[in-house]
mmCIF file of C-alpha atoms in Angstrom:
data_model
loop_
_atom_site.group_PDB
_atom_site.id
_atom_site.type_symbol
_atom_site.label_atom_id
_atom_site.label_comp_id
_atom_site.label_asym_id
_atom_site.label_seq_id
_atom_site.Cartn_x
_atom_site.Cartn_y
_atom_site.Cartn_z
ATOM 1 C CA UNK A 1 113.595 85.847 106.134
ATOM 2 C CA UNK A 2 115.254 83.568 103.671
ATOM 3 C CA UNK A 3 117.983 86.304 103.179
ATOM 4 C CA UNK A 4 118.490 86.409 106.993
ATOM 5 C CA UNK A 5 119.090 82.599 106.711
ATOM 6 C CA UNK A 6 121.626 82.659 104.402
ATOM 7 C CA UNK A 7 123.208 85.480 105.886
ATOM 8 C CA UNK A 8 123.433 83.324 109.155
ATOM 9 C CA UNK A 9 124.401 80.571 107.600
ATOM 10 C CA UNK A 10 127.311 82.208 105.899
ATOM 11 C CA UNK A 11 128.770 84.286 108.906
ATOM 12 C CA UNK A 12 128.877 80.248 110.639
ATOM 13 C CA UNK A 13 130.605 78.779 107.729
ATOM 14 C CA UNK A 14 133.257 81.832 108.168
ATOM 15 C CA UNK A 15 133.520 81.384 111.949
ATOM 16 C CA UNK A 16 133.243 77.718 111.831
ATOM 17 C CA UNK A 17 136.503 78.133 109.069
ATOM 18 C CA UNK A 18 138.782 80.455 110.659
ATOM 19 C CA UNK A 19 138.776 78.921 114.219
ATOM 20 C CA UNK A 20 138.087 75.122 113.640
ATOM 21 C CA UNK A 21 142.072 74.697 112.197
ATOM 22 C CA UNK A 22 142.824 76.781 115.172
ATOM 23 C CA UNK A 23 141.816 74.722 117.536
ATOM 24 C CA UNK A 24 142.861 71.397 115.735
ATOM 25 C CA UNK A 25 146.730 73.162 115.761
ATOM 26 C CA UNK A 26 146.764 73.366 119.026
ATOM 27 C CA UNK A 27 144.734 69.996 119.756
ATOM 28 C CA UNK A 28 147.609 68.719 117.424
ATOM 29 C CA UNK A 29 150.313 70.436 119.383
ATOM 30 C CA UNK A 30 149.125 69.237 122.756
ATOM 31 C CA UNK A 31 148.864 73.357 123.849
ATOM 32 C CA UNK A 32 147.879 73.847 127.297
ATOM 33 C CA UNK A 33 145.088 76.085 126.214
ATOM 34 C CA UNK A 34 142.948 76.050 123.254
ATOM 35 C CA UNK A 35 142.433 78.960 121.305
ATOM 36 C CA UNK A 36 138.869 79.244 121.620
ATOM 37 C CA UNK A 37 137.021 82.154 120.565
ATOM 38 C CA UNK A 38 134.662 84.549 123.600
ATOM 39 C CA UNK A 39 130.893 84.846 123.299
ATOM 40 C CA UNK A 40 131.462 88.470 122.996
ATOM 41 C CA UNK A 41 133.709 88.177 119.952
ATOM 42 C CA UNK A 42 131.152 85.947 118.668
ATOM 43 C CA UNK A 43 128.205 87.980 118.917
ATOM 44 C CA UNK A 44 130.383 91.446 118.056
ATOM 45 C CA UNK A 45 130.977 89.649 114.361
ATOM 46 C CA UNK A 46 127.016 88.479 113.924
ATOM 47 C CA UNK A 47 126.093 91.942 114.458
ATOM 48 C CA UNK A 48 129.200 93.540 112.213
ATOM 49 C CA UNK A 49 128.757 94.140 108.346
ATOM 50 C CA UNK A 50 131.371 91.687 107.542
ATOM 51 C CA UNK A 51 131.057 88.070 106.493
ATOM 52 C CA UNK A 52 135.127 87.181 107.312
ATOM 53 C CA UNK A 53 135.129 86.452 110.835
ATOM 54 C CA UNK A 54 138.483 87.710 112.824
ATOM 55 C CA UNK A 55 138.877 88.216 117.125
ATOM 56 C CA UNK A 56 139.233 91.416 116.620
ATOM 57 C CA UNK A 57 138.100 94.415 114.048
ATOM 58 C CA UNK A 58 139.655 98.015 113.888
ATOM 59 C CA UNK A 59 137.541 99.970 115.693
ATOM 60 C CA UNK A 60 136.471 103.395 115.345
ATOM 61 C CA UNK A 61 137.182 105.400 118.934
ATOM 62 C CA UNK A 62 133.746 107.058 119.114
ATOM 63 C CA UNK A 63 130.157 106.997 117.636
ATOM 64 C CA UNK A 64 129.208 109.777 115.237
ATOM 65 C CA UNK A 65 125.372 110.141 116.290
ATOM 66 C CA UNK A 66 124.809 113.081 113.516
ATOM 67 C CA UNK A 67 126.220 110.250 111.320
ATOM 68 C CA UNK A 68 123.749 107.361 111.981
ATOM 69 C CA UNK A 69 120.413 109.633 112.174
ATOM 70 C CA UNK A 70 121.459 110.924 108.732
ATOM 71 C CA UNK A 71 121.718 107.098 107.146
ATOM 72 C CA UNK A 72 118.668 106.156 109.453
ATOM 73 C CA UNK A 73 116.607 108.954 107.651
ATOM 74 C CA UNK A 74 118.143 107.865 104.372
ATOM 75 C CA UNK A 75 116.492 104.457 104.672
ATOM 76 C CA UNK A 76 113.617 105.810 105.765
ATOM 77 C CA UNK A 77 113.569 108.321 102.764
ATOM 78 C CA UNK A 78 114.767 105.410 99.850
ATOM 79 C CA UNK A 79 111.660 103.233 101.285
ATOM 80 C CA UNK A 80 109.195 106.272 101.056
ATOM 81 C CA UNK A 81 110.364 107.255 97.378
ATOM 82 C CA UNK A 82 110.553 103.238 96.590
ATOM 83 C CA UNK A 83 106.584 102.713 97.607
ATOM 84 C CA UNK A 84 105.712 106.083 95.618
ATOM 85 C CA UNK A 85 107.652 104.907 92.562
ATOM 86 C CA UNK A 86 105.558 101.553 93.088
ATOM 87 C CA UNK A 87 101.947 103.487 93.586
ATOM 88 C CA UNK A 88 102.455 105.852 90.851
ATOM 89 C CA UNK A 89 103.796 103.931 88.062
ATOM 90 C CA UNK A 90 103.672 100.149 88.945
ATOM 91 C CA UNK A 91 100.138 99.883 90.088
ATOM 92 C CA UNK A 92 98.119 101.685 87.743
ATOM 93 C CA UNK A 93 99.836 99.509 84.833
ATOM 94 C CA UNK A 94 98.545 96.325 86.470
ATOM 95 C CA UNK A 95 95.144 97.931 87.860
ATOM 96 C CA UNK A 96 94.619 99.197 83.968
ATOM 97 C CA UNK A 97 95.073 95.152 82.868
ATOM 98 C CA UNK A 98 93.021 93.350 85.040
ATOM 99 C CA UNK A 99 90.092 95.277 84.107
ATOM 100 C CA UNK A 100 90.201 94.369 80.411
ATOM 101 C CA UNK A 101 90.370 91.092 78.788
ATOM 102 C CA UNK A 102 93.455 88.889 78.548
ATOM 103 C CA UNK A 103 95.467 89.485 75.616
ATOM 104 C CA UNK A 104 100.012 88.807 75.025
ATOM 105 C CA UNK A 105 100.096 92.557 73.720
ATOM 106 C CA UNK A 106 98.522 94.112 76.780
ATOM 107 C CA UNK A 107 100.398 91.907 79.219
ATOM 108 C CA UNK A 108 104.040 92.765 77.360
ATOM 109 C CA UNK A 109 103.508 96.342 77.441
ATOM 110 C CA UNK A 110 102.604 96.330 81.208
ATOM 111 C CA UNK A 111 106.049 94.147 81.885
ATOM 112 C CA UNK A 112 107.770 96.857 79.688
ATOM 113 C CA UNK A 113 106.118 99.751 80.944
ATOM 114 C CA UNK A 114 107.024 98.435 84.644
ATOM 115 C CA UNK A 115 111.284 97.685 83.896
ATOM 116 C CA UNK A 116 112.574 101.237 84.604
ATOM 117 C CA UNK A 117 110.091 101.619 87.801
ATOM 118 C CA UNK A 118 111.330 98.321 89.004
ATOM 119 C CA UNK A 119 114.790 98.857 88.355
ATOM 120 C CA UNK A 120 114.678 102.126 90.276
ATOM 121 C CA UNK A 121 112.962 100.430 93.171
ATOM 122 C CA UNK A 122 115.967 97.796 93.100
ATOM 123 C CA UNK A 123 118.610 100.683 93.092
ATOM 124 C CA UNK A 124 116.646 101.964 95.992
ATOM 125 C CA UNK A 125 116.383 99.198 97.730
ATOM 126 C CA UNK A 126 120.560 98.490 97.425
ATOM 127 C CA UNK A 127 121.057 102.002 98.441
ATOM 128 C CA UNK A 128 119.106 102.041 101.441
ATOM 129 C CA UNK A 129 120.045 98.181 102.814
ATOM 130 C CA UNK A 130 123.944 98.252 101.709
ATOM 131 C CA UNK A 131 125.117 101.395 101.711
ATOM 132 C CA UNK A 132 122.888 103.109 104.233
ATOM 133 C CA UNK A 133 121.685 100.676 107.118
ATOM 134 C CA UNK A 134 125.074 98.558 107.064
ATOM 135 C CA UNK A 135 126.868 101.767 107.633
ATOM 136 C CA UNK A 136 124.674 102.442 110.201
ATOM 137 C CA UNK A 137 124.922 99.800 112.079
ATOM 138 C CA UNK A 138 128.798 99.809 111.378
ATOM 139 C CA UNK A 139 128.627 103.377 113.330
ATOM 140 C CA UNK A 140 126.631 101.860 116.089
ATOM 141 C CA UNK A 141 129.357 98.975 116.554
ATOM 142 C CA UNK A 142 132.304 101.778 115.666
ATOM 143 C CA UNK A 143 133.387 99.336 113.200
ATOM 144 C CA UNK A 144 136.470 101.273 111.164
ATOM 145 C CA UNK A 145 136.946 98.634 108.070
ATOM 146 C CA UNK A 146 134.152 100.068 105.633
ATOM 147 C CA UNK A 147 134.897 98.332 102.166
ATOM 148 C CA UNK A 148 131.547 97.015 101.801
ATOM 149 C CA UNK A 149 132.027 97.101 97.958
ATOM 150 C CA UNK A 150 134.833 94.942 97.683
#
């Protein structure tokens, strides 16, 4: 939840940025009408996998299906492989130390033996959230500007 939050909070601060000197220009200018952004624009870029707000995003013209089942069943796939990585090597390592006395040796080895599962689970986890389920939803919303990476 806490990454939701700041998530939220960030797509604001970039909407709150790009149209707050917008509508001070024209407040400035005394402009007959003030360059306010639409609820629909609004709720288009909380959805989007962007962070930079703009009125309008390219757009792709239609929604490759074929294309958003195969990243939906790659997330689904990542999170399987992630919670076997954690059952089979993670959790025996642990189980293993809490039924023996407490001792620095035992408990380094089970941090050591558990770096490469855990890693793994973390490049799991970033495929499946950034590369899979935000071009997903980016399919979903046709959205054409796909340099998550940069």
């Amino acid at each position: 939840f806490l990454a939701l939050q700041v998530r939220l909070v960030m797509k604001a601060y970039s909407f709150i940025r790009e149209n707050v000197p917008r509508v001070l220009s024209s407040v400035k200018d005394k402009s007959s009408t003030i360059p306010v952004p639409r609820i629909s624009q609004y709720l288009y870029f909380l959805f989007a996998p962007t962070l930079i707000y703009r009125d309008n995003y390219p757009r792709n013209p239609t929604i490759r299906w074929g294309y958003v089942a195969t990243k939906f069943a790659q997330v689904l796939g990542s999170l399987f492989y992630a919670y076997y990585i954690f059952v089979r090597l993670c959790i025996p390592q642990f189980r293993n130390s809490s039924q023996e006395a407490f001792n620095l040796r035992g408990l380094v080895l089970c941090i050591f033996n558990s770096i490469l599962p855990g890693v793994l689970i973390l490049f799991l986890v970033f495929f499946a959230f950034l590369h899979c389920w935000l071009n997903a939803f980016a399919e979903m919303l046709r959205f054409a500007d796909r340099m998550f990476y940069k």
